PDB file of C-alpha atoms and ligand atoms in Angstrom:
ATOM      1  CA  MET K   1     -15.795  -7.353  26.467  1.00 35.00           C
ATOM      2  CA  ASP K   2     -12.374  -6.169  27.583  1.00 42.00           C
ATOM      3  CA  MET K   3      -9.160  -6.893  25.680  1.00 39.00           C
ATOM      4  CA  LYS K   4      -8.062  -9.752  27.936  1.00 38.00           C
ATOM      5  CA  GLN K   5     -11.353 -11.598  27.545  1.00 36.00           C
ATOM      6  CA  GLU K   6     -11.278 -11.037  23.823  1.00 36.00           C
ATOM      7  CA  ILE K   7      -7.828 -12.604  23.553  1.00 35.00           C
ATOM      8  CA  ASP K   8      -8.931 -15.563  25.660  1.00 34.00           C
ATOM      9  CA  GLN K   9     -11.920 -16.029  23.382  1.00 34.00           C
ATOM     10  CA  THR K  10      -9.554 -16.177  20.423  1.00 35.00           C
ATOM     11  CA  HIS K  11      -7.578 -18.878  22.179  1.00 34.00           C
ATOM     12  CA  VAL K  12     -10.680 -20.966  22.602  1.00 37.00           C
ATOM     13  CA  GLU K  13     -11.522 -20.567  18.937  1.00 38.00           C
ATOM     14  CA  THR K  14      -8.132 -21.377  17.446  1.00 45.00           C
ATOM     15  CA  GLY K  15      -6.664 -23.689  20.044  1.00 42.00           C
ATOM     16  CA  ASP K  16      -3.082 -22.798  19.083  1.00 50.00           C
ATOM     17  CA  TYR K  17      -1.503 -19.782  20.654  1.00 52.00           C
ATOM     18  CA  ASN K  18       1.740 -18.459  21.981  1.00 54.00           C
ATOM     19  CA  ALA K  19       3.214 -15.114  22.981  1.00 59.00           C
ATOM     20  CA  SER K  20       3.877 -13.927  19.437  1.00 62.00           C
ATOM     21  CA  ASN K  21       0.403 -14.958  18.320  1.00 61.00           C
ATOM     22  CA  ILE K  22      -1.172 -12.947  21.132  1.00 66.00           C
ATOM     23  CA  GLN K  23       0.876  -9.901  20.194  1.00 65.00           C
ATOM     24  CA  ALA K  24      -0.314 -10.122  16.591  1.00 70.00           C
ATOM     25  CA  LEU K  25      -3.968 -10.389  17.571  1.00 69.00           C
ATOM     26  CA  GLU K  26      -3.635  -7.501  20.020  1.00 72.00           C
ATOM     27  CA  GLY K  27      -2.068  -5.392  17.308  1.00 83.00           C
ATOM     28  CA  LEU K  28      -4.785  -5.976  14.762  1.00 95.00           C
ATOM     29  CA  GLU K  29      -7.573  -5.637  17.360  1.00 94.00           C
ATOM     30  CA  ALA K  30      -6.127  -2.221  18.225  1.00 95.00           C
ATOM     31  CA  VAL K  31      -6.404  -1.203  14.567  1.00 97.00           C
ATOM     32  CA  ARG K  32     -10.055  -2.265  14.424  1.00 97.00           C
ATOM     33  CA  LYS K  33     -10.871  -0.481  17.677  1.00 97.00           C
ATOM     34  CA  ARG K  34      -9.303   2.831  16.654  1.00 96.00           C
ATOM     35  CA  PRO K  35      -9.066   2.782  12.859  1.00 97.00           C
ATOM     36  CA  GLY K  36      -8.783   6.571  12.775  1.00 95.00           C
ATOM     37  CA  MET K  37      -5.500   6.391  14.677  1.00 94.00           C
ATOM     38  CA  TYR K  38      -4.021   4.243  11.935  1.00 94.00           C
ATOM     39  CA  ILE K  39      -5.606   5.451   8.703  1.00 96.00           C
ATOM     40  CA  GLY K  40      -6.809   8.906   9.698  1.00 96.00           C
ATOM     41  CA  ALA K  41     -10.440   8.518   8.652  1.00 96.00           C
ATOM     42  CA  THR K  42     -13.135   5.923   8.039  1.00 97.00           C
ATOM     43  CA  ASP K  43     -14.800   7.597   5.067  1.00 97.00           C
ATOM     44  CA  THR K  44     -13.688   7.673   1.438  1.00 96.00           C
ATOM     45  CA  LYS K  45     -10.403   9.224   2.530  1.00 97.00           C
ATOM     46  CA  GLY K  46      -9.803   6.208   4.773  1.00 97.00           C
ATOM     47  CA  LEU K  47     -10.534   3.830   1.911  1.00 97.00           C
ATOM     48  CA  HIS K  48      -8.041   5.730  -0.252  1.00 97.00           C
ATOM     49  CA  HIS K  49      -5.485   5.432   2.528  1.00 97.00           C
ATOM     50  CA  LEU K  50      -5.916   1.653   2.486  1.00 98.00           C
ATOM     51  CA  VAL K  51      -5.463   1.557  -1.280  1.00 98.00           C
ATOM     52  CA  TRP K  52      -2.274   3.636  -1.058  1.00 97.00           C
ATOM     53  CA  GLU K  53      -0.970   1.494   1.749  1.00 97.00           C
ATOM     54  CA  VAL K  54      -1.055  -1.540  -0.524  1.00 98.00           C
ATOM     55  CA  ILE K  55       0.304   0.286  -3.583  1.00 98.00           C
ATOM     56  CA  ASP K  56       3.160   1.767  -1.504  1.00 97.00           C
ATOM     57  CA  ASN K  57       4.584  -1.706  -0.940  1.00 97.00           C
ATOM     58  CA  SER K  58       4.644  -2.344  -4.673  1.00 98.00           C
ATOM     59  CA  VAL K  59       6.163   1.094  -5.308  1.00 98.00           C
ATOM     60  CA  ASP K  60       8.897   0.288  -2.788  1.00 97.00           C
ATOM     61  CA  GLU K  61       9.579  -2.898  -4.719  1.00 97.00           C
ATOM     62  CA  TYR K  62       9.779  -0.807  -7.903  1.00 98.00           C
ATOM     63  CA  LEU K  63      12.134   1.689  -6.242  1.00 98.00           C
ATOM     64  CA  ALA K  64      14.334  -1.205  -5.158  1.00 98.00           C
ATOM     65  CA  GLY K  65      14.635  -2.100  -8.848  1.00 98.00           C
ATOM     66  CA  HIS K  66      12.681  -5.348  -8.786  1.00 98.00           C
ATOM     67  CA  CYS K  67       9.302  -4.417 -10.227  1.00 98.00           C
ATOM     68  CA  SER K  68       8.254  -2.984 -13.610  1.00 98.00           C
ATOM     69  CA  LEU K  69       4.486  -3.277 -13.452  1.00 98.00           C
ATOM     70  CA  ILE K  70       1.905  -2.288 -10.847  1.00 98.00           C
ATOM     71  CA  SER K  71      -1.797  -2.483 -11.551  1.00 98.00           C
ATOM     72  CA  LEU K  72      -4.729  -1.265  -9.528  1.00 98.00           C
ATOM     73  CA  ARG K  73      -8.227  -2.396 -10.319  1.00 98.00           C
ATOM     74  CA  VAL K  74     -11.441  -1.517  -8.528  1.00 98.00           C
ATOM     75  CA  LEU K  75     -13.718  -4.544  -8.750  1.00 98.00           C
ATOM     76  CA  PRO K  76     -17.441  -4.600  -7.982  1.00 98.00           C
ATOM     77  CA  ASP K  77     -18.465  -3.567  -4.440  1.00 96.00           C
ATOM     78  CA  ASN K  78     -15.229  -1.578  -3.909  1.00 96.00           C
ATOM     79  CA  THR K  79     -13.146  -4.730  -3.859  1.00 98.00           C
ATOM     80  CA  ILE K  80      -9.590  -3.582  -4.621  1.00 98.00           C
ATOM     81  CA  ARG K  81      -6.946  -5.585  -6.456  1.00 98.00           C
ATOM     82  CA  VAL K  82      -3.306  -4.534  -6.606  1.00 98.00           C
ATOM     83  CA  VAL K  83      -0.905  -6.616  -8.692  1.00 98.00           C
ATOM     84  CA  ASP K  84       2.848  -6.194  -9.026  1.00 98.00           C
ATOM     85  CA  ASN K  85       5.565  -8.204 -10.718  1.00 98.00           C
ATOM     86  CA  GLY K  86       8.187  -7.727  -8.004  1.00 98.00           C
ATOM     87  CA  ARG K  87      10.006 -10.494  -6.180  1.00 98.00           C
ATOM     88  CA  GLY K  88       6.933 -11.460  -4.190  1.00 98.00           C
ATOM     89  CA  ILE K  89       6.558 -11.284  -0.428  1.00 98.00           C
ATOM     90  CA  PRO K  90       8.775 -14.028   1.036  1.00 97.00           C
ATOM     91  CA  THR K  91       6.817 -17.145   1.956  1.00 98.00           C
ATOM     92  CA  GLY K  92       9.482 -19.094   3.840  1.00 97.00           C
ATOM     93  CA  MET K  93       9.327 -19.831   7.543  1.00 95.00           C
ATOM     94  CA  HIS K  94       9.877 -16.878   9.849  1.00 95.00           C
ATOM     95  CA  LYS K  95      12.281 -18.469  12.347  1.00 95.00           C
ATOM     96  CA  LYS K  96      11.212 -16.580  15.441  1.00 93.00           C
ATOM     97  CA  LEU K  97       7.461 -16.615  14.857  1.00 92.00           C
ATOM     98  CA  LYS K  98       7.454 -20.122  13.321  1.00 95.00           C
ATOM     99  CA  LYS K  99       5.102 -19.236  10.534  1.00 96.00           C
ATOM    100  CA  SER K 100       5.353 -18.146   6.932  1.00 97.00           C
ATOM    101  CA  ALA K 101       6.895 -14.694   6.476  1.00 97.00           C
ATOM    102  CA  LEU K 102       3.853 -13.893   4.321  1.00 98.00           C
ATOM    103  CA  GLU K 103       1.566 -14.532   7.277  1.00 97.00           C
ATOM    104  CA  VAL K 104       3.807 -12.400   9.495  1.00 96.00           C
ATOM    105  CA  VAL K 105       3.742  -9.477   7.046  1.00 96.00           C
ATOM    106  CA  MET K 106      -0.040  -9.727   6.759  1.00 97.00           C
ATOM    107  CA  THR K 107      -0.911 -10.239  10.429  1.00 96.00           C
ATOM    108  CA  VAL K 108       1.708  -8.538  12.577  1.00 94.00           C
ATOM    109  CA  LEU K 109       1.469  -4.793  12.990  1.00 91.00           C
ATOM    110  CA  HIS K 110       4.478  -3.020  11.417  1.00 73.00           C
ATOM    111  CA  ALA K 111       6.146  -6.247  10.328  1.00 60.00           C
ATOM    112  CA  GLY K 112       6.147  -4.937   6.770  1.00 49.00           C
ATOM    113  CA  GLY K 113       8.080  -1.877   7.871  1.00 43.00           C
ATOM    114  CA  LYS K 114      10.818  -3.983   9.377  1.00 41.00           C
ATOM    115  CA  PHE K 115      11.199  -5.891   6.133  1.00 46.00           C
ATOM    116  CA  ASP K 116      11.444  -2.579   4.317  1.00 43.00           C
ATOM    117  CA  LYS K 117      14.267  -1.222   6.437  1.00 43.00           C
ATOM    118  CA  ASN K 118      16.343  -4.345   6.543  1.00 41.00           C
ATOM    119  CA  THR K 119      16.013  -5.805   3.111  1.00 43.00           C
ATOM    120  CA  TYR K 120      14.632  -3.734   0.336  1.00 39.00           C
ATOM    121  CA  LYS K 121      13.746  -0.174   1.029  1.00 42.00           C
ATOM    122  CA  VAL K 122      15.676   2.260  -1.129  1.00 37.00           C
ATOM    123  CA  SER K 123      13.415   5.280  -1.138  1.00 35.00           C
ATOM    124  CA  GLY K 124      13.148   7.728   1.691  1.00 32.00           C
ATOM    125  CA  GLY K 125       9.493   8.065   0.821  1.00 35.00           C
ATOM    126  CA  LEU K 126       6.422   8.273   2.941  1.00 40.00           C
ATOM    127  CA  HIS K 127       6.067   5.424   5.278  1.00 47.00           C
ATOM    128  CA  GLY K 128       2.708   3.983   6.011  1.00 66.00           C
ATOM    129  CA  VAL K 129       1.271   1.791   8.675  1.00 80.00           C
ATOM    130  CA  GLY K 130       1.641  -1.371   6.653  1.00 92.00           C
ATOM    131  CA  VAL K 131      -0.459  -3.849   4.833  1.00 96.00           C
ATOM    132  CA  SER K 132      -1.424  -5.572   8.118  1.00 97.00           C
ATOM    133  CA  CYS K 133      -3.598  -2.528   8.883  1.00 97.00           C
ATOM    134  CA  VAL K 134      -5.361  -2.972   5.561  1.00 98.00           C
ATOM    135  CA  ASN K 135      -5.835  -6.619   6.468  1.00 98.00           C
ATOM    136  CA  ALA K 136      -7.245  -5.746   9.892  1.00 98.00           C
ATOM    137  CA  LEU K 137      -9.775  -3.389   8.301  1.00 98.00           C
ATOM    138  CA  SER K 138     -10.880  -5.785   5.541  1.00 98.00           C
ATOM    139  CA  ASP K 139     -13.635  -8.331   5.990  1.00 98.00           C
ATOM    140  CA  TYR K 140     -11.899 -10.257   3.195  1.00 98.00           C
ATOM    141  CA  LEU K 141      -8.320 -10.182   1.971  1.00 98.00           C
ATOM    142  CA  ARG K 142      -6.469 -12.578  -0.290  1.00 98.00           C
ATOM    143  CA  ALA K 143      -2.702 -12.474  -0.772  1.00 98.00           C
ATOM    144  CA  GLU K 144      -1.138 -14.308  -3.707  1.00 98.00           C
ATOM    145  CA  VAL K 145       2.611 -14.630  -4.176  1.00 98.00           C
ATOM    146  CA  ARG K 146       4.369 -15.886  -7.268  1.00 98.00           C
ATOM    147  CA  ARG K 147       7.851 -16.911  -6.271  1.00 98.00           C
ATOM    148  CA  GLU K 148      10.345 -19.765  -6.554  1.00 98.00           C
ATOM    149  CA  GLY K 149       8.282 -21.479  -9.247  1.00 98.00           C
ATOM    150  CA  LYS K 150       5.127 -21.613  -7.150  1.00 98.00           C
ATOM    151  CA  LEU K 151       1.904 -19.730  -6.596  1.00 99.00           C
ATOM    152  CA  TRP K 152       1.199 -19.291  -2.887  1.00 98.00           C
ATOM    153  CA  MET K 153      -1.879 -17.872  -1.258  1.00 98.00           C
ATOM    154  CA  GLN K 154      -3.492 -17.105   2.050  1.00 98.00           C
ATOM    155  CA  GLU K 155      -6.888 -15.610   2.852  1.00 99.00           C
ATOM    156  CA  TYR K 156      -7.954 -13.586   5.875  1.00 98.00           C
ATOM    157  CA  SER K 157     -11.023 -12.052   7.412  1.00 98.00           C
ATOM    158  CA  LYS K 158     -10.649  -8.997   9.657  1.00 98.00           C
ATOM    159  CA  GLY K 159      -6.945  -9.809   9.823  1.00 98.00           C
ATOM    160  CA  LYS K 160      -7.337 -13.410  10.870  1.00 98.00           C
ATOM    161  CA  PRO K 161      -5.924 -16.120   8.611  1.00 98.00           C
ATOM    162  CA  GLN K 162      -8.627 -18.434   7.301  1.00 98.00           C
ATOM    163  CA  GLY K 163      -6.038 -21.171   6.734  1.00 98.00           C
ATOM    164  CA  ASP K 164      -2.291 -21.673   6.378  1.00 98.00           C
ATOM    165  CA  VAL K 165      -0.252 -20.247   3.514  1.00 98.00           C
ATOM    166  CA  LYS K 166      -0.784 -22.794   0.725  1.00 98.00           C
ATOM    167  CA  ILE K 167       0.795 -23.608  -2.625  1.00 98.00           C
ATOM    168  CA  ILE K 168      -2.087 -23.563  -5.113  1.00 98.00           C
ATOM    169  CA  GLY K 169      -0.158 -23.837  -8.372  1.00 98.00           C
ATOM    170  CA  ASP K 170       3.034 -23.338 -10.339  1.00 98.00           C
ATOM    171  CA  SER K 171       4.325 -20.064 -11.714  1.00 98.00           C
ATOM    172  CA  ASP K 172       7.143 -18.991 -14.019  1.00 98.00           C
ATOM    173  CA  GLU K 173       6.660 -15.424 -12.836  1.00 98.00           C
ATOM    174  CA  THR K 174       7.212 -13.501  -9.642  1.00 98.00           C
ATOM    175  CA  GLY K 175       5.034 -10.938  -7.939  1.00 98.00           C
ATOM    176  CA  THR K 176       2.433 -10.134  -5.346  1.00 98.00           C
ATOM    177  CA  THR K 177      -1.330  -9.742  -5.711  1.00 98.00           C
ATOM    178  CA  ILE K 178      -3.436  -8.303  -2.901  1.00 98.00           C
ATOM    179  CA  ILE K 179      -7.219  -8.397  -3.196  1.00 99.00           C
ATOM    180  CA  PHE K 180      -9.156  -6.805  -0.375  1.00 98.00           C
ATOM    181  CA  HIS K 181     -12.661  -5.770   0.529  1.00 98.00           C
ATOM    182  CA  PRO K 182     -12.854  -2.980   3.115  1.00 98.00           C
ATOM    183  CA  ASP K 183     -14.956  -4.013   6.104  1.00 98.00           C
ATOM    184  CA  PRO K 184     -18.270  -2.137   5.863  1.00 98.00           C
ATOM    185  CA  GLU K 185     -18.520  -2.294   9.682  1.00 98.00           C
ATOM    186  CA  ILE K 186     -15.574   0.145   9.732  1.00 98.00           C
ATOM    187  CA  LEU K 187     -15.253   1.849   6.350  1.00 97.00           C
ATOM    188  CA  ASN K 188     -18.282   3.726   5.102  1.00 92.00           C
TER     189      ASN K 188
HETATM  190  C1  0RA E 201      10.555  -8.102   1.609  1.00 50.35           C
HETATM  191  C2  0RA E 201      11.469  -8.887   0.918  1.00 50.35           C
HETATM  192  C3  0RA E 201      11.241  -9.206  -0.424  1.00 50.35           C
HETATM  193  C4  0RA E 201      10.118  -8.732  -1.039  1.00 50.35           C
HETATM  194  C5  0RA E 201       9.198  -7.944  -0.371  1.00 50.35           C
HETATM  195  C6  0RA E 201       9.408  -7.635   0.961  1.00 50.35           C
HETATM  196  C7  0RA E 201       8.022  -7.485  -1.098  1.00 50.35           C
HETATM  197  C8  0RA E 201       6.888  -6.988  -0.430  1.00 50.35           C
HETATM  198  C9  0RA E 201       5.800  -6.593  -1.182  1.00 50.35           C
HETATM  199  C10 0RA E 201       4.544  -6.089  -0.891  1.00 50.35           C
HETATM  200  C11 0RA E 201       3.879  -5.904  -2.091  1.00 50.35           C
HETATM  201  N1  0RA E 201       4.667  -6.274  -3.087  1.00 50.35           N
HETATM  202  C12 0RA E 201       5.841  -6.690  -2.582  1.00 50.35           C
HETATM  203  N2  0RA E 201       6.924  -7.154  -3.205  1.00 50.35           N
HETATM  204  C13 0RA E 201       7.983  -7.542  -2.493  1.00 50.35           C
HETATM  205  C14 0RA E 201      12.109 -10.079  -1.252  1.00 50.35           C
HETATM  206  C15 0RA E 201      13.387 -10.534  -0.680  1.00 50.35           C
HETATM  207  C16 0RA E 201      14.115 -11.428  -1.683  1.00 50.35           C
HETATM  208  O1  0RA E 201      13.507 -11.994  -2.591  1.00 50.35           O
HETATM  209  O2  0RA E 201      15.334 -11.572  -1.525  1.00 50.35           O
END
């Protein structure tokens, strides 16, 4: 199946699409087609790259002075959970893309990097390919954001949202939790 057909198939499945949506899907499909180009390897080293990619975002939040705690836990079956108590990935509407900023960060290639440069990056540290690559290469990913008194979440499979960003509770705290399971079709 060539790329054009694949995109059309996606349209049939989701029924809602526009130019920005197509761009996002193309981006993440590219990551799944050539994972080595984005994370260097698909073995244990590649898995470690994914873990660092997620932690890097929390470290950036720490370097910006907004985070005092980062935890990494390896759960059964190499499911990875990274928790920080930073400000939380913004969840408000992204004006141009007309969807939650959280969804944009998670599903648009390099969107995270743009946020870094414009709003919160202080370090001159290593810069990765972004959490959207981790999302693309995970058969399951769950993002939770504690922010503005609420707990928000969205789940994905292979980079595709499984529903809208939802409020699932209240929270007095702020922070971001990313739980992901590397896709065994790609990572081995
Ligand atoms: C952009 C803006 C703001 C927070 C973040 C990014 C952010 C991203 C990640 C990824 C993992 N943990 C994170 N923590 C924060 C906040 C902008 C604001 O509140 O004014």
